[in-house]
Amino acid sequence: MECFLGIDIGSISTKGVILNSDGVILASSYLATNGSPMEAVKNVILELKEQIKEEDVQIVGIGTTGSARKLIGTILNATVIKNEITAHATGTLFYYPNIRTIIEIGGQDSKIILLRDQIVTDYAMNTLCAAGTGAFLSSQASRLGVAVEEFGPIAVESKHPTNIAARCTVFAESDLVHKIQMGYKKEDIIAGLCKSVAMNYLNNVGKGKKIEGPIIFQGGVSKNIGVKKAFEELLGEEVITSKVGHLMGAIGVALLAKRSPKRTTFQFQFSMEEFETKGVECHRCPNHCEIISVRKNNKLIDSWGNRCERGELKIRS
Ligand code: SF4
């Protein structure tokens, strides 16, 4: 059977799906990137392989998206390499053709995509501030001694969410410590944190955007029902979440590979020997991003880890 592989390589997690020609998911994988996209993709492909009968599946199209899409696309000989906005919009419209707003919060970044009549009309991304992301929630969870997966169920128990300063990580953290010292209940603090993530998102990435329903919330943080509830209260609208919301980029780019006339062959293995990897630290601002670049025959194939374009200039210089 002809099938399509989609891979979404993010800074925190790497996702993969295999779709059949009707767009049905035959296999899926979601793993931590752990700073090594190549290793993460290798493991994702191994997990996908375990879920199918190889002799029944013939991969004829491959799509890659996410921060290391060019590198992984080159290694896998992808037929389609697309940015996250296009991939997420395509995946979401496949399941929800009427959607008008996509709220996406991942491990280290967030984005908003506005659609009208199934066309992307506006979008914004935030990669610089961690305050409204999964990484922020994870670090606050360990400070409170609670597993981040328990945040949602605990948050919805709260009757009086406390206010946590939402405008940046540093303020939010010091406010959190203050609230713990003041003796606020754990569920009220956690509900306050969930609300601060939603507020930070709306005040930064969603600033000036006309957010209209139907609204879908996806990305790893969408699994947190406390943040979903906070968005619904702040927006006064129902916010949809999907069981496959965390895979939407990979699904979208697999669908784009299906629609493309280009075809390829794939044997569930790849070699990384010809690729040379180098890490540098950018000191052009206090973020001190660690940037990894990959070259093949001295030609720059891809780089990741930089939170702005100035970092890209550094590895080219
Ligand atoms: S890439 Fe460099 S300039 Fe850009 S955010 Fe990172 S450290 Fe700052």
PDB file of N, CA and C in Angstrom, residues 6-78:
ATOM      1  N   GLY A   6       5.528  11.723   7.459  1.00  0.00           N
ATOM      2  CA  GLY A   6       5.665  13.136   7.848  1.00  0.00           C
ATOM      3  C   GLY A   6       6.484  13.228   9.114  1.00  0.00           C
ATOM      4  N   ILE A   7       7.482  14.120   9.112  1.00  0.00           N
ATOM      5  CA  ILE A   7       8.329  14.286  10.295  1.00  0.00           C
ATOM      6  C   ILE A   7       8.354  15.768  10.672  1.00  0.00           C
ATOM      7  N   ASP A   8       8.110  16.059  11.945  1.00  0.00           N
ATOM      8  CA  ASP A   8       8.140  17.433  12.470  1.00  0.00           C
ATOM      9  C   ASP A   8       9.214  17.482  13.559  1.00  0.00           C
ATOM     10  N   ILE A   9      10.313  18.202  13.268  1.00  0.00           N
ATOM     11  CA  ILE A   9      11.448  18.209  14.196  1.00  0.00           C
ATOM     12  C   ILE A   9      11.465  19.545  14.938  1.00  0.00           C
ATOM     13  N   GLY A  10      11.051  19.525  16.182  1.00  0.00           N
ATOM     14  CA  GLY A  10      11.057  20.742  16.987  1.00  0.00           C
ATOM     15  C   GLY A  10      12.243  20.748  17.930  1.00  0.00           C
ATOM     16  N   SER A  11      12.466  21.871  18.595  1.00  0.00           N
ATOM     17  CA  SER A  11      13.625  21.958  19.490  1.00  0.00           C
ATOM     18  C   SER A  11      13.446  21.075  20.720  1.00  0.00           C
ATOM     19  N   ILE A  12      12.205  20.850  21.145  1.00  0.00           N
ATOM     20  CA  ILE A  12      11.956  20.029  22.338  1.00  0.00           C
ATOM     21  C   ILE A  12      11.491  18.624  21.969  1.00  0.00           C
ATOM     22  N   SER A  13      10.624  18.506  20.953  1.00  0.00           N
ATOM     23  CA  SER A  13      10.105  17.174  20.608  1.00  0.00           C
ATOM     24  C   SER A  13      10.148  16.947  19.097  1.00  0.00           C
ATOM     25  N   THR A  14      10.231  15.658  18.745  1.00  0.00           N
ATOM     26  CA  THR A  14      10.227  15.267  17.333  1.00  0.00           C
ATOM     27  C   THR A  14       9.043  14.319  17.136  1.00  0.00           C
ATOM     28  N   LYS A  15       8.265  14.610  16.101  1.00  0.00           N
ATOM     29  CA  LYS A  15       7.045  13.835  15.873  1.00  0.00           C
ATOM     30  C   LYS A  15       7.104  13.204  14.486  1.00  0.00           C
ATOM     31  N   GLY A  16       6.515  12.018  14.367  1.00  0.00           N
ATOM     32  CA  GLY A  16       6.463  11.367  13.055  1.00  0.00           C
ATOM     33  C   GLY A  16       5.146  10.632  12.881  1.00  0.00           C
ATOM     34  N   VAL A  17       4.646  10.597  11.643  1.00  0.00           N
ATOM     35  CA  VAL A  17       3.440   9.810  11.341  1.00  0.00           C
ATOM     36  C   VAL A  17       3.608   9.118   9.990  1.00  0.00           C
ATOM     37  N   ILE A  18       2.914   8.014   9.846  1.00  0.00           N
ATOM     38  CA  ILE A  18       2.756   7.391   8.521  1.00  0.00           C
ATOM     39  C   ILE A  18       1.266   7.420   8.214  1.00  0.00           C
ATOM     40  N   LEU A  19       0.923   7.988   7.063  1.00  0.00           N
ATOM     41  CA  LEU A  19      -0.484   8.052   6.633  1.00  0.00           C
ATOM     42  C   LEU A  19      -0.688   7.152   5.422  1.00  0.00           C
ATOM     43  N   ASN A  20      -1.865   6.546   5.316  1.00  0.00           N
ATOM     44  CA  ASN A  20      -2.167   5.843   4.063  1.00  0.00           C
ATOM     45  C   ASN A  20      -2.735   6.856   3.060  1.00  0.00           C
ATOM     46  N   SER A  21      -3.133   6.393   1.892  1.00  0.00           N
ATOM     47  CA  SER A  21      -3.537   7.353   0.856  1.00  0.00           C
ATOM     48  C   SER A  21      -4.877   8.028   1.151  1.00  0.00           C
ATOM     49  N   ASP A  22      -5.601   7.553   2.186  1.00  0.00           N
ATOM     50  CA  ASP A  22      -6.823   8.248   2.618  1.00  0.00           C
ATOM     51  C   ASP A  22      -6.534   9.228   3.756  1.00  0.00           C
ATOM     52  N   GLY A  23      -5.295   9.322   4.149  1.00  0.00           N
ATOM     53  CA  GLY A  23      -4.930  10.235   5.248  1.00  0.00           C
ATOM     54  C   GLY A  23      -5.129   9.610   6.622  1.00  0.00           C
ATOM     55  N   VAL A  24      -5.363   8.309   6.679  1.00  0.00           N
ATOM     56  CA  VAL A  24      -5.539   7.626   7.978  1.00  0.00           C
ATOM     57  C   VAL A  24      -4.159   7.378   8.594  1.00  0.00           C
ATOM     58  N   ILE A  25      -4.049   7.639   9.906  1.00  0.00           N
ATOM     59  CA  ILE A  25      -2.763   7.451  10.587  1.00  0.00           C
ATOM     60  C   ILE A  25      -2.546   5.949  10.847  1.00  0.00           C
ATOM     61  N   LEU A  26      -1.470   5.401  10.286  1.00  0.00           N
ATOM     62  CA  LEU A  26      -1.143   3.985  10.499  1.00  0.00           C
ATOM     63  C   LEU A  26      -0.146   3.824  11.638  1.00  0.00           C
ATOM     64  N   ALA A  27       0.682   4.844  11.851  1.00  0.00           N
ATOM     65  CA  ALA A  27       1.685   4.777  12.917  1.00  0.00           C
ATOM     66  C   ALA A  27       2.035   6.199  13.323  1.00  0.00           C
ATOM     67  N   SER A  28       2.370   6.375  14.601  1.00  0.00           N
ATOM     68  CA  SER A  28       2.767   7.712  15.065  1.00  0.00           C
ATOM     69  C   SER A  28       3.795   7.594  16.175  1.00  0.00           C
ATOM     70  N   SER A  29       4.610   8.643  16.308  1.00  0.00           N
ATOM     71  CA  SER A  29       5.626   8.647  17.357  1.00  0.00           C
ATOM     72  C   SER A  29       5.868  10.082  17.810  1.00  0.00           C
ATOM     73  N   TYR A  30       6.111  10.249  19.097  1.00  0.00           N
ATOM     74  CA  TYR A  30       6.352  11.575  19.685  1.00  0.00           C
ATOM     75  C   TYR A  30       7.479  11.382  20.705  1.00  0.00           C
ATOM     76  N   LEU A  31       8.663  11.901  20.412  1.00  0.00           N
ATOM     77  CA  LEU A  31       9.808  11.689  21.308  1.00  0.00           C
ATOM     78  C   LEU A  31      10.519  13.003  21.588  1.00  0.00           C
ATOM     79  N   ALA A  32      11.261  13.051  22.688  1.00  0.00           N
ATOM     80  CA  ALA A  32      12.046  14.253  23.009  1.00  0.00           C
ATOM     81  C   ALA A  32      13.199  14.376  22.017  1.00  0.00           C
ATOM     82  N   THR A  33      13.489  15.610  21.595  1.00  0.00           N
ATOM     83  CA  THR A  33      14.591  15.836  20.653  1.00  0.00           C
ATOM     84  C   THR A  33      15.946  15.756  21.379  1.00  0.00           C
ATOM     85  N   ASN A  34      15.980  16.145  22.628  1.00  0.00           N
ATOM     86  CA  ASN A  34      17.197  16.076  23.457  1.00  0.00           C
ATOM     87  C   ASN A  34      18.425  16.671  22.774  1.00  0.00           C
ATOM     88  N   GLY A  35      18.246  17.765  22.060  1.00  0.00           N
ATOM     89  CA  GLY A  35      19.375  18.473  21.444  1.00  0.00           C
ATOM     90  C   GLY A  35      19.956  17.782  20.230  1.00  0.00           C
ATOM     91  N   SER A  36      19.436  16.634  19.835  1.00  0.00           N
ATOM     92  CA  SER A  36      20.000  15.930  18.674  1.00  0.00           C
ATOM     93  C   SER A  36      18.882  15.500  17.716  1.00  0.00           C
ATOM     94  N   PRO A  37      18.530  16.388  16.768  1.00  0.00           N
ATOM     95  CA  PRO A  37      17.443  16.066  15.842  1.00  0.00           C
ATOM     96  C   PRO A  37      17.695  14.775  15.072  1.00  0.00           C
ATOM     97  N   MET A  38      18.956  14.533  14.691  1.00  0.00           N
ATOM     98  CA  MET A  38      19.228  13.351  13.863  1.00  0.00           C
ATOM     99  C   MET A  38      18.942  12.067  14.643  1.00  0.00           C
ATOM    100  N   GLU A  39      19.408  12.043  15.899  1.00  0.00           N
ATOM    101  CA  GLU A  39      19.167  10.871  16.753  1.00  0.00           C
ATOM    102  C   GLU A  39      17.664  10.712  17.004  1.00  0.00           C
ATOM    103  N   ALA A  40      17.001  11.853  17.257  1.00  0.00           N
ATOM    104  CA  ALA A  40      15.560  11.809  17.542  1.00  0.00           C
ATOM    105  C   ALA A  40      14.790  11.256  16.349  1.00  0.00           C
ATOM    106  N   VAL A  41      15.153  11.701  15.150  1.00  0.00           N
ATOM    107  CA  VAL A  41      14.444  11.218  13.947  1.00  0.00           C
ATOM    108  C   VAL A  41      14.697   9.723  13.763  1.00  0.00           C
ATOM    109  N   LYS A  42      15.937   9.315  14.010  1.00  0.00           N
ATOM    110  CA  LYS A  42      16.267   7.886  13.889  1.00  0.00           C
ATOM    111  C   LYS A  42      15.342   7.059  14.819  1.00  0.00           C
ATOM    112  N   ASN A  43      15.184   7.532  16.045  1.00  0.00           N
ATOM    113  CA  ASN A  43      14.349   6.807  17.009  1.00  0.00           C
ATOM    114  C   ASN A  43      12.863   6.862  16.654  1.00  0.00           C
ATOM    115  N   VAL A  44      12.427   8.012  16.157  1.00  0.00           N
ATOM    116  CA  VAL A  44      11.026   8.133  15.717  1.00  0.00           C
ATOM    117  C   VAL A  44      10.757   7.129  14.592  1.00  0.00           C
ATOM    118  N   ILE A  45      11.690   7.038  13.638  1.00  0.00           N
ATOM    119  CA  ILE A  45      11.498   6.114  12.509  1.00  0.00           C
ATOM    120  C   ILE A  45      11.480   4.659  13.006  1.00  0.00           C
ATOM    121  N   LEU A  46      12.318   4.356  13.990  1.00  0.00           N
ATOM    122  CA  LEU A  46      12.308   3.001  14.568  1.00  0.00           C
ATOM    123  C   LEU A  46      10.955   2.702  15.203  1.00  0.00           C
ATOM    124  N   GLU A  47      10.421   3.684  15.931  1.00  0.00           N
ATOM    125  CA  GLU A  47       9.107   3.487  16.576  1.00  0.00           C
ATOM    126  C   GLU A  47       8.003   3.304  15.537  1.00  0.00           C
ATOM    127  N   LEU A  48       8.076   4.073  14.460  1.00  0.00           N
ATOM    128  CA  LEU A  48       7.061   3.943  13.399  1.00  0.00           C
ATOM    129  C   LEU A  48       7.133   2.558  12.772  1.00  0.00           C
ATOM    130  N   LYS A  49       8.370   2.132  12.546  1.00  0.00           N
ATOM    131  CA  LYS A  49       8.592   0.821  11.906  1.00  0.00           C
ATOM    132  C   LYS A  49       7.982  -0.301  12.743  1.00  0.00           C
ATOM    133  N   GLU A  50       8.075  -0.168  14.058  1.00  0.00           N
ATOM    134  CA  GLU A  50       7.538  -1.215  14.952  1.00  0.00           C
ATOM    135  C   GLU A  50       6.012  -1.316  14.880  1.00  0.00           C
ATOM    136  N   GLN A  51       5.357  -0.241  14.440  1.00  0.00           N
ATOM    137  CA  GLN A  51       3.887  -0.241  14.440  1.00  0.00           C
ATOM    138  C   GLN A  51       3.270  -0.728  13.127  1.00  0.00           C
ATOM    139  N   ILE A  52       4.105  -1.003  12.141  1.00  0.00           N
ATOM    140  CA  ILE A  52       3.559  -1.425  10.835  1.00  0.00           C
ATOM    141  C   ILE A  52       4.175  -2.757  10.396  1.00  0.00           C
ATOM    142  N   LYS A  53       3.584  -3.331   9.376  1.00  0.00           N
ATOM    143  CA  LYS A  53       4.219  -4.483   8.731  1.00  0.00           C
ATOM    144  C   LYS A  53       4.948  -3.909   7.526  1.00  0.00           C
ATOM    145  N   GLU A  54       6.281  -3.934   7.563  1.00  0.00           N
ATOM    146  CA  GLU A  54       7.074  -3.268   6.525  1.00  0.00           C
ATOM    147  C   GLU A  54       6.701  -3.719   5.106  1.00  0.00           C
ATOM    148  N   GLU A  55       6.394  -5.004   4.984  1.00  0.00           N
ATOM    149  CA  GLU A  55       6.099  -5.520   3.636  1.00  0.00           C
ATOM    150  C   GLU A  55       4.780  -4.956   3.084  1.00  0.00           C
ATOM    151  N   ASP A  56       3.908  -4.437   3.996  1.00  0.00           N
ATOM    152  CA  ASP A  56       2.615  -3.891   3.543  1.00  0.00           C
ATOM    153  C   ASP A  56       2.682  -2.390   3.241  1.00  0.00           C
ATOM    154  N   VAL A  57       3.768  -1.760   3.663  1.00  0.00           N
ATOM    155  CA  VAL A  57       3.831  -0.285   3.575  1.00  0.00           C
ATOM    156  C   VAL A  57       4.958   0.148   2.647  1.00  0.00           C
ATOM    157  N   GLN A  58       4.564   0.908   1.624  1.00  0.00           N
ATOM    158  CA  GLN A  58       5.574   1.424   0.709  1.00  0.00           C
ATOM    159  C   GLN A  58       5.538   2.957   0.806  1.00  0.00           C
ATOM    160  N   ILE A  59       6.583   3.522   1.405  1.00  0.00           N
ATOM    161  CA  ILE A  59       6.609   4.984   1.555  1.00  0.00           C
ATOM    162  C   ILE A  59       6.973   5.604   0.204  1.00  0.00           C
ATOM    163  N   VAL A  60       6.048   6.380  -0.364  1.00  0.00           N
ATOM    164  CA  VAL A  60       6.303   6.973  -1.689  1.00  0.00           C
ATOM    165  C   VAL A  60       6.464   8.493  -1.623  1.00  0.00           C
ATOM    166  N   GLY A  61       6.154   9.074  -0.457  1.00  0.00           N
ATOM    167  CA  GLY A  61       6.325  10.520  -0.298  1.00  0.00           C
ATOM    168  C   GLY A  61       6.745  10.829   1.132  1.00  0.00           C
ATOM    169  N   ILE A  62       7.676  11.787   1.283  1.00  0.00           N
ATOM    170  CA  ILE A  62       8.175  12.136   2.619  1.00  0.00           C
ATOM    171  C   ILE A  62       8.131  13.650   2.768  1.00  0.00           C
ATOM    172  N   GLY A  63       7.573  14.115   3.870  1.00  0.00           N
ATOM    173  CA  GLY A  63       7.551  15.549   4.147  1.00  0.00           C
ATOM    174  C   GLY A  63       8.240  15.842   5.466  1.00  0.00           C
ATOM    175  N   THR A  64       8.973  16.959   5.520  1.00  0.00           N
ATOM    176  CA  THR A  64       9.587  17.360   6.794  1.00  0.00           C
ATOM    177  C   THR A  64       9.215  18.813   7.096  1.00  0.00           C
ATOM    178  N   THR A  65       9.056  19.089   8.379  1.00  0.00           N
ATOM    179  CA  THR A  65       8.800  20.453   8.842  1.00  0.00           C
ATOM    180  C   THR A  65       9.491  20.631  10.186  1.00  0.00           C
ATOM    181  N   GLY A  66       9.407  21.841  10.749  1.00  0.00           N
ATOM    182  CA  GLY A  66      10.049  22.091  12.044  1.00  0.00           C
ATOM    183  C   GLY A  66      11.435  22.699  11.870  1.00  0.00           C
ATOM    184  N   SER A  67      12.083  22.977  13.003  1.00  0.00           N
ATOM    185  CA  SER A  67      13.324  23.753  12.963  1.00  0.00           C
ATOM    186  C   SER A  67      14.456  23.079  12.199  1.00  0.00           C
ATOM    187  N   ALA A  68      14.543  21.748  12.207  1.00  0.00           N
ATOM    188  CA  ALA A  68      15.637  21.073  11.464  1.00  0.00           C
ATOM    189  C   ALA A  68      15.101  20.403  10.196  1.00  0.00           C
ATOM    190  N   ARG A  69      14.073  21.028   9.592  1.00  0.00           N
ATOM    191  CA  ARG A  69      13.418  20.386   8.443  1.00  0.00           C
ATOM    192  C   ARG A  69      14.334  20.223   7.239  1.00  0.00           C
ATOM    193  N   LYS A  70      15.243  21.225   7.033  1.00  0.00           N
ATOM    194  CA  LYS A  70      16.092  21.140   5.830  1.00  0.00           C
ATOM    195  C   LYS A  70      17.087  19.992   5.985  1.00  0.00           C
ATOM    196  N   LEU A  71      17.684  19.897   7.166  1.00  0.00           N
ATOM    197  CA  LEU A  71      18.665  18.837   7.415  1.00  0.00           C
ATOM    198  C   LEU A  71      18.021  17.457   7.262  1.00  0.00           C
ATOM    199  N   ILE A  72      16.921  17.254   7.985  1.00  0.00           N
ATOM    200  CA  ILE A  72      16.289  15.940   7.969  1.00  0.00           C
ATOM    201  C   ILE A  72      15.705  15.665   6.571  1.00  0.00           C
ATOM    202  N   GLY A  73      15.212  16.725   5.931  1.00  0.00           N
ATOM    203  CA  GLY A  73      14.698  16.578   4.567  1.00  0.00           C
ATOM    204  C   GLY A  73      15.803  16.127   3.620  1.00  0.00           C
ATOM    205  N   THR A  74      17.011  16.687   3.788  1.00  0.00           N
ATOM    206  CA  THR A  74      18.143  16.294   2.930  1.00  0.00           C
ATOM    207  C   THR A  74      18.524  14.842   3.205  1.00  0.00           C
ATOM    208  N   ILE A  75      18.609  14.479   4.492  1.00  0.00           N
ATOM    209  CA  ILE A  75      19.015  13.118   4.848  1.00  0.00           C
ATOM    210  C   ILE A  75      18.006  12.082   4.337  1.00  0.00           C
ATOM    211  N   LEU A  76      16.724  12.405   4.481  1.00  0.00           N
ATOM    212  CA  LEU A  76      15.684  11.426   4.113  1.00  0.00           C
ATOM    213  C   LEU A  76      15.274  11.498   2.641  1.00  0.00           C
ATOM    214  N   ASN A  77      15.896  12.465   1.925  1.00  0.00           N
ATOM    215  CA  ASN A  77      15.506  12.663   0.525  1.00  0.00           C
ATOM    216  C   ASN A  77      14.004  12.978   0.430  1.00  0.00           C
ATOM    217  N   ALA A  78      13.582  13.960   1.219  1.00  0.00           N
ATOM    218  CA  ALA A  78      12.160  14.312   1.306  1.00  0.00           C
ATOM    219  C   ALA A  78      11.642  14.865  -0.017  1.00  0.00           C
TER     220      ALA A  78
END
